[in-house]
PDB file of C-alpha atoms and ligand atoms in Angstrom:
ATOM      1  CA  MET A   1       0.085   0.389  -0.132  1.00 70.00           C
ATOM      2  CA  LYS A   2       1.141   3.507  -0.940  1.00 76.00           C
ATOM      3  CA  LYS A   3       2.201   5.914   2.067  1.00 85.00           C
ATOM      4  CA  ASP A   4       0.264   8.824   2.338  1.00 87.00           C
ATOM      5  CA  ASN A   5       2.386  11.117   1.023  1.00 92.00           C
ATOM      6  CA  GLN A   6       2.955   9.291  -1.906  1.00 93.00           C
ATOM      7  CA  LYS A   7      -0.908   8.871  -3.299  1.00 96.00           C
ATOM      8  CA  PRO A   8      -2.310  11.128  -5.507  1.00 97.00           C
ATOM      9  CA  ILE A   9      -3.576  14.967  -5.583  1.00 98.00           C
ATOM     10  CA  GLY A  10      -6.936  14.573  -7.254  1.00 98.00           C
ATOM     11  CA  ILE A  11      -8.679  17.810  -9.026  1.00 98.00           C
ATOM     12  CA  PHE A  12     -11.689  18.354 -10.679  1.00 98.00           C
ATOM     13  CA  ASP A  13     -13.373  20.397 -12.769  1.00 98.00           C
ATOM     14  CA  SER A  14     -16.406  20.904 -14.836  1.00 97.00           C
ATOM     15  CA  GLY A  15     -14.327  20.119 -18.562  1.00 97.00           C
ATOM     16  CA  ILE A  16     -11.058  20.351 -19.460  1.00 97.00           C
ATOM     17  CA  GLY A  17     -10.261  24.304 -18.271  1.00 97.00           C
ATOM     18  CA  GLY A  18      -9.206  23.271 -14.673  1.00 98.00           C
ATOM     19  CA  THR A  19      -6.026  21.870 -16.892  1.00 98.00           C
ATOM     20  CA  SER A  20      -4.594  25.420 -16.124  1.00 97.00           C
ATOM     21  CA  ILE A  21      -4.399  24.680 -12.758  1.00 98.00           C
ATOM     22  CA  TRP A  22      -2.852  20.970 -12.900  1.00 98.00           C
ATOM     23  CA  LYS A  23      -0.377  22.867 -15.327  1.00 98.00           C
ATOM     24  CA  GLU A  24       0.320  25.575 -12.628  1.00 98.00           C
ATOM     25  CA  ILE A  25       0.229  22.479  -9.948  1.00 98.00           C
ATOM     26  CA  ASN A  26       2.698  20.273 -11.886  1.00 97.00           C
ATOM     27  CA  ALA A  27       5.210  22.907 -12.380  1.00 97.00           C
ATOM     28  CA  LEU A  28       5.373  23.953  -8.463  1.00 98.00           C
ATOM     29  CA  LEU A  29       5.231  20.296  -7.507  1.00 97.00           C
ATOM     30  CA  PRO A  30       6.614  18.028  -9.741  1.00 96.00           C
ATOM     31  CA  LYS A  31       6.914  15.165  -7.249  1.00 96.00           C
ATOM     32  CA  GLU A  32       2.995  14.667  -7.040  1.00 97.00           C
ATOM     33  CA  SER A  33       0.535  12.218  -8.522  1.00 97.00           C
ATOM     34  CA  THR A  34      -2.316  13.566  -9.438  1.00 98.00           C
ATOM     35  CA  ILE A  35      -5.778  12.302 -11.088  1.00 98.00           C
ATOM     36  CA  TYR A  36      -7.937  14.383 -13.128  1.00 98.00           C
ATOM     37  CA  LEU A  37     -11.596  14.781 -13.515  1.00 98.00           C
ATOM     38  CA  SER A  38     -13.127  16.687 -16.757  1.00 98.00           C
ATOM     39  CA  ASP A  39     -16.575  15.882 -15.974  1.00 98.00           C
ATOM     40  CA  SER A  40     -16.822  17.580 -20.024  1.00 96.00           C
ATOM     41  CA  LYS A  41     -19.992  15.848 -20.044  1.00 97.00           C
ATOM     42  CA  ASN A  42     -21.915  17.873 -17.567  1.00 97.00           C
ATOM     43  CA  ALA A  43     -20.204  21.454 -18.965  1.00 96.00           C
ATOM     44  CA  PRO A  44     -21.021  24.208 -18.670  1.00 96.00           C
ATOM     45  CA  TYR A  45     -21.896  23.770 -14.776  1.00 96.00           C
ATOM     46  CA  GLY A  46     -21.749  27.967 -14.744  1.00 93.00           C
ATOM     47  CA  GLN A  47     -25.598  27.640 -16.098  1.00 92.00           C
ATOM     48  CA  LYS A  48     -26.737  25.408 -13.988  1.00 96.00           C
ATOM     49  CA  THR A  49     -28.593  25.765 -10.422  1.00 96.00           C
ATOM     50  CA  LYS A  50     -26.606  25.538  -7.102  1.00 95.00           C
ATOM     51  CA  GLU A  51     -28.284  21.890  -6.059  1.00 97.00           C
ATOM     52  CA  GLU A  52     -27.377  21.018  -9.612  1.00 97.00           C
ATOM     53  CA  ILE A  53     -23.700  21.980  -9.283  1.00 97.00           C
ATOM     54  CA  LEU A  54     -23.364  20.976  -5.587  1.00 98.00           C
ATOM     55  CA  ASP A  55     -24.566  17.414  -6.679  1.00 98.00           C
ATOM     56  CA  LEU A  56     -21.963  17.175  -9.230  1.00 98.00           C
ATOM     57  CA  SER A  57     -19.256  18.817  -7.019  1.00 98.00           C
ATOM     58  CA  ILE A  58     -20.656  15.366  -4.033  1.00 98.00           C
ATOM     59  CA  LYS A  59     -19.864  13.169  -7.732  1.00 98.00           C
ATOM     60  CA  ASN A  60     -16.853  14.204  -8.729  1.00 98.00           C
ATOM     61  CA  THR A  61     -14.471  14.698  -4.698  1.00 98.00           C
ATOM     62  CA  GLU A  62     -16.319  10.889  -4.038  1.00 98.00           C
ATOM     63  CA  LEU A  63     -14.713   9.340  -7.034  1.00 98.00           C
ATOM     64  CA  LEU A  64     -11.706  11.004  -6.069  1.00 98.00           C
ATOM     65  CA  ILE A  65     -11.510  10.038  -2.599  1.00 98.00           C
ATOM     66  CA  ASN A  66     -12.091   6.609  -3.633  1.00 98.00           C
ATOM     67  CA  LYS A  67      -8.829   6.236  -6.098  1.00 98.00           C
ATOM     68  CA  GLY A  68      -6.793   7.302  -2.817  1.00 97.00           C
ATOM     69  CA  CYS A  69      -6.349  11.120  -3.476  1.00 98.00           C
ATOM     70  CA  LYS A  70      -4.449  12.641  -0.482  1.00 98.00           C
ATOM     71  CA  LEU A  71      -6.563  16.210  -1.212  1.00 98.00           C
ATOM     72  CA  VAL A  72      -8.888  17.703  -3.614  1.00 98.00           C
ATOM     73  CA  VAL A  73      -8.342  20.796  -5.587  1.00 98.00           C
ATOM     74  CA  VAL A  74     -11.742  21.744  -6.840  1.00 98.00           C
ATOM     75  CA  ALA A  75     -10.186  23.173  -9.744  1.00 98.00           C
ATOM     76  CA  CYS A  76     -13.299  25.734 -10.666  1.00 97.00           C
ATOM     77  CA  ASN A  77     -14.454  28.741  -9.678  1.00 95.00           C
ATOM     78  CA  THR A  78     -17.770  27.605 -10.032  1.00 95.00           C
ATOM     79  CA  ALA A  79     -18.327  24.819  -8.066  1.00 97.00           C
ATOM     80  CA  THR A  80     -15.766  26.575  -5.282  1.00 96.00           C
ATOM     81  CA  THR A  81     -18.467  29.022  -4.852  1.00 94.00           C
ATOM     82  CA  ASN A  82     -21.587  27.098  -4.732  1.00 94.00           C
ATOM     83  CA  ALA A  83     -20.630  23.634  -3.445  1.00 97.00           C
ATOM     84  CA  ILE A  84     -16.760  24.342  -1.182  1.00 97.00           C
ATOM     85  CA  ASP A  85     -18.147  24.276   2.142  1.00 97.00           C
ATOM     86  CA  TYR A  86     -20.363  21.923   1.782  1.00 98.00           C
ATOM     87  CA  LEU A  87     -17.106  19.289   0.403  1.00 98.00           C
ATOM     88  CA  ARG A  88     -15.011  20.924   3.212  1.00 98.00           C
ATOM     89  CA  ASN A  89     -17.276  19.911   6.016  1.00 98.00           C
ATOM     90  CA  ASN A  90     -18.637  16.918   5.146  1.00 98.00           C
ATOM     91  CA  TYR A  91     -15.441  14.778   3.819  1.00 98.00           C
ATOM     92  CA  ASN A  92     -11.924  14.242   6.072  1.00 96.00           C
ATOM     93  CA  LEU A  93      -9.164  15.651   3.663  1.00 97.00           C
ATOM     94  CA  PRO A  94      -7.771  18.863   2.405  1.00 98.00           C
ATOM     95  CA  ILE A  95     -10.018  20.764   0.135  1.00 98.00           C
ATOM     96  CA  ILE A  96      -8.730  23.793  -2.051  1.00 98.00           C
ATOM     97  CA  GLY A  97     -10.675  25.953  -4.185  1.00 97.00           C
ATOM     98  CA  ILE A  98     -10.014  28.550  -6.485  1.00 96.00           C
ATOM     99  CA  GLU A  99     -12.045  31.979  -6.673  1.00 94.00           C
ATOM    100  CA  PRO A 100     -11.631  34.894  -8.659  1.00 95.00           C
ATOM    101  CA  ALA A 101      -8.799  37.382  -7.868  1.00 96.00           C
ATOM    102  CA  ILE A 102     -10.835  40.275  -7.233  1.00 96.00           C
ATOM    103  CA  LYS A 103      -9.264  41.208  -3.810  1.00 95.00           C
ATOM    104  CA  PRO A 104      -5.241  41.685  -5.168  1.00 96.00           C
ATOM    105  CA  ALA A 105      -6.734  43.381  -8.563  1.00 97.00           C
ATOM    106  CA  SER A 106      -8.631  46.021  -6.378  1.00 97.00           C
ATOM    107  CA  ILE A 107      -5.230  46.076  -4.456  1.00 96.00           C
ATOM    108  CA  GLN A 108      -3.390  47.003  -7.446  1.00 97.00           C
ATOM    109  CA  THR A 109      -5.004  49.137  -9.836  1.00 97.00           C
ATOM    110  CA  LYS A 110      -4.359  52.559  -9.800  1.00 97.00           C
ATOM    111  CA  ARG A 111      -7.727  53.730 -11.891  1.00 97.00           C
ATOM    112  CA  GLY A 112      -9.895  51.936  -9.391  1.00 97.00           C
ATOM    113  CA  ILE A 113     -11.448  50.133 -11.812  1.00 98.00           C
ATOM    114  CA  ILE A 114     -11.556  46.783 -12.609  1.00 97.00           C
ATOM    115  CA  GLY A 115     -13.164  43.904 -14.568  1.00 97.00           C
ATOM    116  CA  ILE A 116     -14.414  40.106 -13.765  1.00 98.00           C
ATOM    117  CA  LEU A 117     -15.204  38.135 -16.551  1.00 98.00           C
ATOM    118  CA  ALA A 118     -17.094  34.339 -14.956  1.00 97.00           C
ATOM    119  CA  THR A 119     -19.944  32.071 -15.103  1.00 96.00           C
ATOM    120  CA  LYS A 120     -23.145  33.093 -14.053  1.00 96.00           C
ATOM    121  CA  GLY A 121     -22.969  30.686 -11.251  1.00 95.00           C
ATOM    122  CA  THR A 122     -19.922  32.263  -9.415  1.00 95.00           C
ATOM    123  CA  LEU A 123     -21.022  35.744 -10.139  1.00 97.00           C
ATOM    124  CA  ASN A 124     -24.303  34.856  -8.354  1.00 95.00           C
ATOM    125  CA  SER A 125     -23.351  33.081  -5.945  1.00 95.00           C
ATOM    126  CA  ARG A 126     -23.171  33.926  -1.897  1.00 93.00           C
ATOM    127  CA  LEU A 127     -19.374  33.359  -1.372  1.00 94.00           C
ATOM    128  CA  PHE A 128     -18.877  35.671  -4.321  1.00 95.00           C
ATOM    129  CA  GLU A 129     -21.491  38.548  -3.027  1.00 95.00           C
ATOM    130  CA  GLN A 130     -19.219  38.111   0.233  1.00 95.00           C
ATOM    131  CA  THR A 131     -16.567  38.217  -1.198  1.00 94.00           C
ATOM    132  CA  SER A 132     -16.880  41.376  -3.226  1.00 95.00           C
ATOM    133  CA  ALA A 133     -18.176  42.786  -0.140  1.00 95.00           C
ATOM    134  CA  THR A 134     -14.758  43.190   1.504  1.00 95.00           C
ATOM    135  CA  ILE A 135     -13.722  45.263  -1.603  1.00 96.00           C
ATOM    136  CA  ASP A 136     -12.868  49.243  -1.047  1.00 94.00           C
ATOM    137  CA  ASN A 137     -16.094  50.794  -1.528  1.00 93.00           C
ATOM    138  CA  SER A 138     -14.477  53.232  -4.051  1.00 96.00           C
ATOM    139  CA  ILE A 139     -13.789  50.740  -6.324  1.00 97.00           C
ATOM    140  CA  THR A 140     -15.691  50.113  -9.316  1.00 97.00           C
ATOM    141  CA  ILE A 141     -16.009  46.221 -10.416  1.00 97.00           C
ATOM    142  CA  ILE A 142     -17.963  45.747 -13.660  1.00 97.00           C
ATOM    143  CA  GLU A 143     -19.009  42.192 -13.781  1.00 97.00           C
ATOM    144  CA  GLN A 144     -19.240  40.300 -16.927  1.00 97.00           C
ATOM    145  CA  ILE A 145     -21.157  36.643 -17.448  1.00 98.00           C
ATOM    146  CA  GLY A 146     -18.881  34.836 -19.824  1.00 97.00           C
ATOM    147  CA  THR A 147     -21.452  32.973 -21.640  1.00 97.00           C
ATOM    148  CA  GLY A 148     -20.801  30.763 -24.548  1.00 97.00           C
ATOM    149  CA  LEU A 149     -16.762  30.984 -23.824  1.00 97.00           C
ATOM    150  CA  VAL A 150     -16.578  27.788 -21.935  1.00 97.00           C
ATOM    151  CA  GLU A 151     -18.671  25.727 -24.553  1.00 96.00           C
ATOM    152  CA  LEU A 152     -15.993  26.673 -27.763  1.00 97.00           C
ATOM    153  CA  ILE A 153     -13.197  25.907 -25.711  1.00 97.00           C
ATOM    154  CA  GLU A 154     -15.073  22.361 -24.602  1.00 96.00           C
ATOM    155  CA  ASN A 155     -15.549  22.298 -28.443  1.00 96.00           C
ATOM    156  CA  GLY A 156     -11.909  23.180 -29.388  1.00 95.00           C
ATOM    157  CA  LYS A 157     -12.866  26.226 -31.047  1.00 96.00           C
ATOM    158  CA  ILE A 158     -10.135  28.390 -28.896  1.00 95.00           C
ATOM    159  CA  HIS A 159      -9.093  30.024 -31.903  1.00 94.00           C
ATOM    160  CA  SER A 160     -11.257  30.766 -34.142  1.00 96.00           C
ATOM    161  CA  THR A 161     -13.200  33.522 -35.439  1.00 96.00           C
ATOM    162  CA  GLU A 162     -16.440  32.546 -33.241  1.00 97.00           C
ATOM    163  CA  MET A 163     -14.346  32.965 -30.028  1.00 98.00           C
ATOM    164  CA  THR A 164     -12.566  36.412 -31.560  1.00 97.00           C
ATOM    165  CA  ASN A 165     -16.237  38.010 -32.130  1.00 98.00           C
ATOM    166  CA  LEU A 166     -17.751  36.622 -28.352  1.00 98.00           C
ATOM    167  CA  LEU A 167     -14.530  37.531 -26.461  1.00 98.00           C
ATOM    168  CA  LYS A 168     -14.862  41.299 -27.968  1.00 98.00           C
ATOM    169  CA  LYS A 169     -18.517  41.407 -27.235  1.00 98.00           C
ATOM    170  CA  HIS A 170     -17.652  40.444 -23.359  1.00 98.00           C
ATOM    171  CA  LEU A 171     -15.073  42.756 -22.855  1.00 98.00           C
ATOM    172  CA  LYS A 172     -16.353  45.569 -24.624  1.00 96.00           C
ATOM    173  CA  PRO A 173     -18.270  47.090 -20.759  1.00 96.00           C
ATOM    174  CA  MET A 174     -14.680  46.748 -19.477  1.00 95.00           C
ATOM    175  CA  LEU A 175     -13.129  48.740 -22.169  1.00 93.00           C
ATOM    176  CA  TYR A 176     -15.588  51.513 -22.161  1.00 94.00           C
ATOM    177  CA  SER A 177     -15.676  51.796 -17.979  1.00 95.00           C
ATOM    178  CA  LYS A 178     -11.198  51.782 -19.075  1.00 95.00           C
ATOM    179  CA  CYS A 179     -10.871  49.479 -16.045  1.00 97.00           C
ATOM    180  CA  ASP A 180      -6.731  48.854 -15.821  1.00 97.00           C
ATOM    181  CA  TYR A 181      -7.499  45.158 -14.733  1.00 98.00           C
ATOM    182  CA  ILE A 182      -9.468  42.156 -15.780  1.00 98.00           C
ATOM    183  CA  VAL A 183     -10.112  39.085 -13.232  1.00 98.00           C
ATOM    184  CA  LEU A 184     -10.072  35.758 -15.168  1.00 98.00           C
ATOM    185  CA  GLY A 185     -12.762  34.043 -13.064  1.00 97.00           C
ATOM    186  CA  CYS A 186     -13.019  30.975 -14.533  1.00 97.00           C
ATOM    187  CA  THR A 187     -10.732  28.304 -14.641  1.00 98.00           C
ATOM    188  CA  HIS A 188     -10.944  27.910 -18.415  1.00 97.00           C
ATOM    189  CA  TYR A 189     -10.270  31.241 -19.417  1.00 98.00           C
ATOM    190  CA  PRO A 190      -6.889  31.682 -18.957  1.00 97.00           C
ATOM    191  CA  TYR A 191      -6.591  29.478 -22.551  1.00 97.00           C
ATOM    192  CA  LEU A 192      -7.616  32.887 -24.187  1.00 98.00           C
ATOM    193  CA  ILE A 193      -4.948  35.236 -22.285  1.00 97.00           C
ATOM    194  CA  PRO A 194      -3.510  35.664 -25.637  1.00 96.00           C
ATOM    195  CA  GLN A 195      -6.844  36.985 -27.724  1.00 96.00           C
ATOM    196  CA  ILE A 196      -7.708  39.024 -24.771  1.00 97.00           C
ATOM    197  CA  LYS A 197      -4.490  40.897 -25.071  1.00 97.00           C
ATOM    198  CA  GLU A 198      -5.385  41.324 -28.724  1.00 96.00           C
ATOM    199  CA  ILE A 199      -8.274  42.908 -28.008  1.00 96.00           C
ATOM    200  CA  VAL A 200      -7.317  45.517 -24.435  1.00 96.00           C
ATOM    201  CA  GLY A 201      -4.314  45.950 -25.327  1.00 94.00           C
ATOM    202  CA  ASN A 202      -0.894  46.296 -22.870  1.00 91.00           C
ATOM    203  CA  THR A 203      -2.384  49.063 -21.117  1.00 91.00           C
ATOM    204  CA  VAL A 204      -4.888  45.852 -19.132  1.00 97.00           C
ATOM    205  CA  ARG A 205      -3.334  44.016 -16.737  1.00 97.00           C
ATOM    206  CA  ILE A 206      -5.063  40.523 -17.014  1.00 98.00           C
ATOM    207  CA  ILE A 207      -4.810  38.089 -13.473  1.00 97.00           C
ATOM    208  CA  ASP A 208      -6.211  34.641 -12.775  1.00 95.00           C
ATOM    209  CA  SER A 209      -5.905  32.528  -9.722  1.00 95.00           C
ATOM    210  CA  GLY A 210      -3.324  29.916 -11.474  1.00 96.00           C
ATOM    211  CA  GLU A 211      -0.709  30.168  -8.932  1.00 96.00           C
ATOM    212  CA  ALA A 212      -2.125  31.258  -6.136  1.00 97.00           C
ATOM    213  CA  VAL A 213      -4.183  27.780  -5.766  1.00 98.00           C
ATOM    214  CA  ALA A 214      -0.741  25.873  -6.677  1.00 98.00           C
ATOM    215  CA  ARG A 215       1.220  27.838  -3.735  1.00 98.00           C
ATOM    216  CA  GLN A 216      -1.554  27.428  -1.341  1.00 98.00           C
ATOM    217  CA  THR A 217      -1.714  23.533  -2.389  1.00 98.00           C
ATOM    218  CA  LYS A 218       1.764  23.319  -1.511  1.00 98.00           C
ATOM    219  CA  ASN A 219       1.222  25.097   1.461  1.00 98.00           C
ATOM    220  CA  ILE A 220      -1.340  22.779   2.998  1.00 98.00           C
ATOM    221  CA  LEU A 221       0.893  19.695   1.939  1.00 98.00           C
ATOM    222  CA  ILE A 222       3.454  20.425   3.652  1.00 97.00           C
ATOM    223  CA  ARG A 223       1.291  21.322   7.117  1.00 97.00           C
ATOM    224  CA  GLU A 224      -0.739  18.432   6.979  1.00 97.00           C
ATOM    225  CA  ASN A 225       3.004  16.270   6.208  1.00 96.00           C
ATOM    226  CA  LEU A 226       1.452  15.221   2.802  1.00 97.00           C
ATOM    227  CA  ILE A 227       4.086  16.627   0.346  1.00 97.00           C
ATOM    228  CA  SER A 228       5.468  13.474  -1.862  1.00 95.00           C
ATOM    229  CA  ASN A 229       9.290  13.208  -1.558  1.00 88.00           C
ATOM    230  CA  SER A 230      10.393  10.657  -4.151  1.00 83.00           C
ATOM    231  CA  THR A 231      10.174  10.734  -8.003  1.00 80.00           C
ATOM    232  CA  VAL A 232       9.259   7.249  -8.432  1.00 83.00           C
ATOM    233  CA  ASP A 233       6.015   5.753  -9.647  1.00 86.00           C
ATOM    234  CA  ILE A 234       4.487   9.563 -11.054  1.00 93.00           C
ATOM    235  CA  GLU A 235       1.075   9.180 -12.716  1.00 95.00           C
ATOM    236  CA  ASN A 236      -0.387  12.237 -13.990  1.00 97.00           C
ATOM    237  CA  ILE A 237      -4.001  10.813 -15.138  1.00 98.00           C
ATOM    238  CA  PHE A 238      -6.513  13.059 -16.498  1.00 98.00           C
ATOM    239  CA  TYR A 239     -10.523  10.459 -16.748  1.00 98.00           C
ATOM    240  CA  THR A 240     -12.653  12.449 -19.286  1.00 98.00           C
ATOM    241  CA  ASN A 241     -16.894  11.299 -19.856  1.00 97.00           C
ATOM    242  CA  LYS A 242     -16.967  13.103 -23.027  1.00 96.00           C
ATOM    243  CA  ASP A 243     -14.634  12.545 -25.943  1.00 94.00           C
ATOM    244  CA  LYS A 244     -10.142  12.921 -25.451  1.00 95.00           C
ATOM    245  CA  THR A 245      -9.411  14.825 -28.148  1.00 96.00           C
ATOM    246  CA  VAL A 246      -9.435  18.334 -26.991  1.00 95.00           C
ATOM    247  CA  LEU A 247      -7.657  17.272 -23.596  1.00 96.00           C
ATOM    248  CA  ASP A 248      -4.868  15.397 -25.497  1.00 96.00           C
ATOM    249  CA  LEU A 249      -3.875  18.517 -27.614  1.00 95.00           C
ATOM    250  CA  ILE A 250      -3.807  21.091 -24.223  1.00 95.00           C
ATOM    251  CA  LEU A 251      -1.493  18.239 -22.737  1.00 97.00           C
ATOM    252  CA  GLU A 252       0.542  17.250 -25.451  1.00 95.00           C
ATOM    253  CA  ASP A 253       3.954  18.703 -23.967  1.00 95.00           C
ATOM    254  CA  TYR A 254       3.295  16.716 -21.238  1.00 96.00           C
ATOM    255  CA  LYS A 255       5.042  13.251 -21.432  1.00 91.00           C
ATOM    256  CA  ARG A 256       3.867  12.214 -18.163  1.00 92.00           C
ATOM    257  CA  ALA A 257       0.079  13.006 -18.687  1.00 96.00           C
ATOM    258  CA  THR A 258      -1.930   9.925 -19.555  1.00 97.00           C
ATOM    259  CA  VAL A 259      -5.497  10.478 -20.807  1.00 97.00           C
ATOM    260  CA  ALA A 260      -8.390   8.031 -20.652  1.00 97.00           C
ATOM    261  CA  TYR A 261     -12.783   7.906 -21.035  1.00 97.00           C
ATOM    262  CA  LEU A 262     -14.203   6.852 -17.560  1.00 97.00           C
ATOM    263  CA  ASP A 263     -17.705   6.865 -17.198  1.00 97.00           C
ATOM    264  CA  PHE A 264     -18.423   9.168 -14.698  1.00 97.00           C
TER     265      PHE A 264
HETATM  266  N1  LIG B 301     -13.994  26.132 -15.330  1.00 51.10           N
HETATM  267  C1  LIG B 301     -15.006  26.233 -14.572  1.00 51.10           C
HETATM  268  C2  LIG B 301     -14.811  27.781 -13.795  1.00 51.10           C
HETATM  269  O1  LIG B 301     -13.617  27.974 -13.352  1.00 51.10           O
HETATM  270  C3  LIG B 301     -16.534  25.785 -15.111  1.00 51.10           C
HETATM  271  C4  LIG B 301     -16.975  26.868 -16.195  1.00 51.10           C
HETATM  272  C5  LIG B 301     -18.144  26.596 -16.576  1.00 51.10           C
HETATM  273  O2  LIG B 301     -18.386  24.671 -16.581  1.00 51.10           O
HETATM  274  O3  LIG B 301     -19.664  26.906 -16.634  1.00 51.10           O
HETATM  275  O4  LIG B 301     -16.271  28.569 -13.380  1.00 51.10           O
END
């Protein structure tokens, strides 16, 4: 039997977006084995009710626990903002979530105007409302639901005219407001950074929470004495419950990554 610290880190998302978080975790913690669940069959979560998002988050978490994971990373803003309290209260292992980085953006903005692009499920959540309430009153936050973006990414249309047109439409209100920070509040969106930069130009900073989640994962593993100290038998397994073509493409540079279909 594997020692606790050699067990894998479990990661899940509504689809392939959370691989942007996996890449940060893998870069910071290369000795860790990982199991990633891409619940693409049920994407997007962002349009679902809180109850549906909770049920899917429970299903994913229990599967990762059954596969022997030592810690779970909810690599999805929508699942975190709707389900993290329940998961932490009901499962006996460390659970790490991801939330839009509006706090750091609000501290760093010079113009006092920040934009946030996220799913409806995240922007309408109570946790997001609570976090927004802690932001200085003088800061204007322009919220924008990224309707349709996740679907295009899941269908492999990251670099398409459809994507460029949709992004232009979603980013317009932020550009009019003259914001100097755009927060990406969905783990699918880091894959759109080159296109977003083309649209908004160099004066607007784009931030996401990927690196912060990786650092937090490392801190918790150290605190819980669960950090892996061996490079023997490291495995990075990615399960998807839909077509694996896009996942294969996104992970093609990662030689240790194994992508497989799993009905979950
Ligand atoms: N990647 C997700 C997030 O961070 C979910 C997107 C969706 O399924 O709507 O919010």
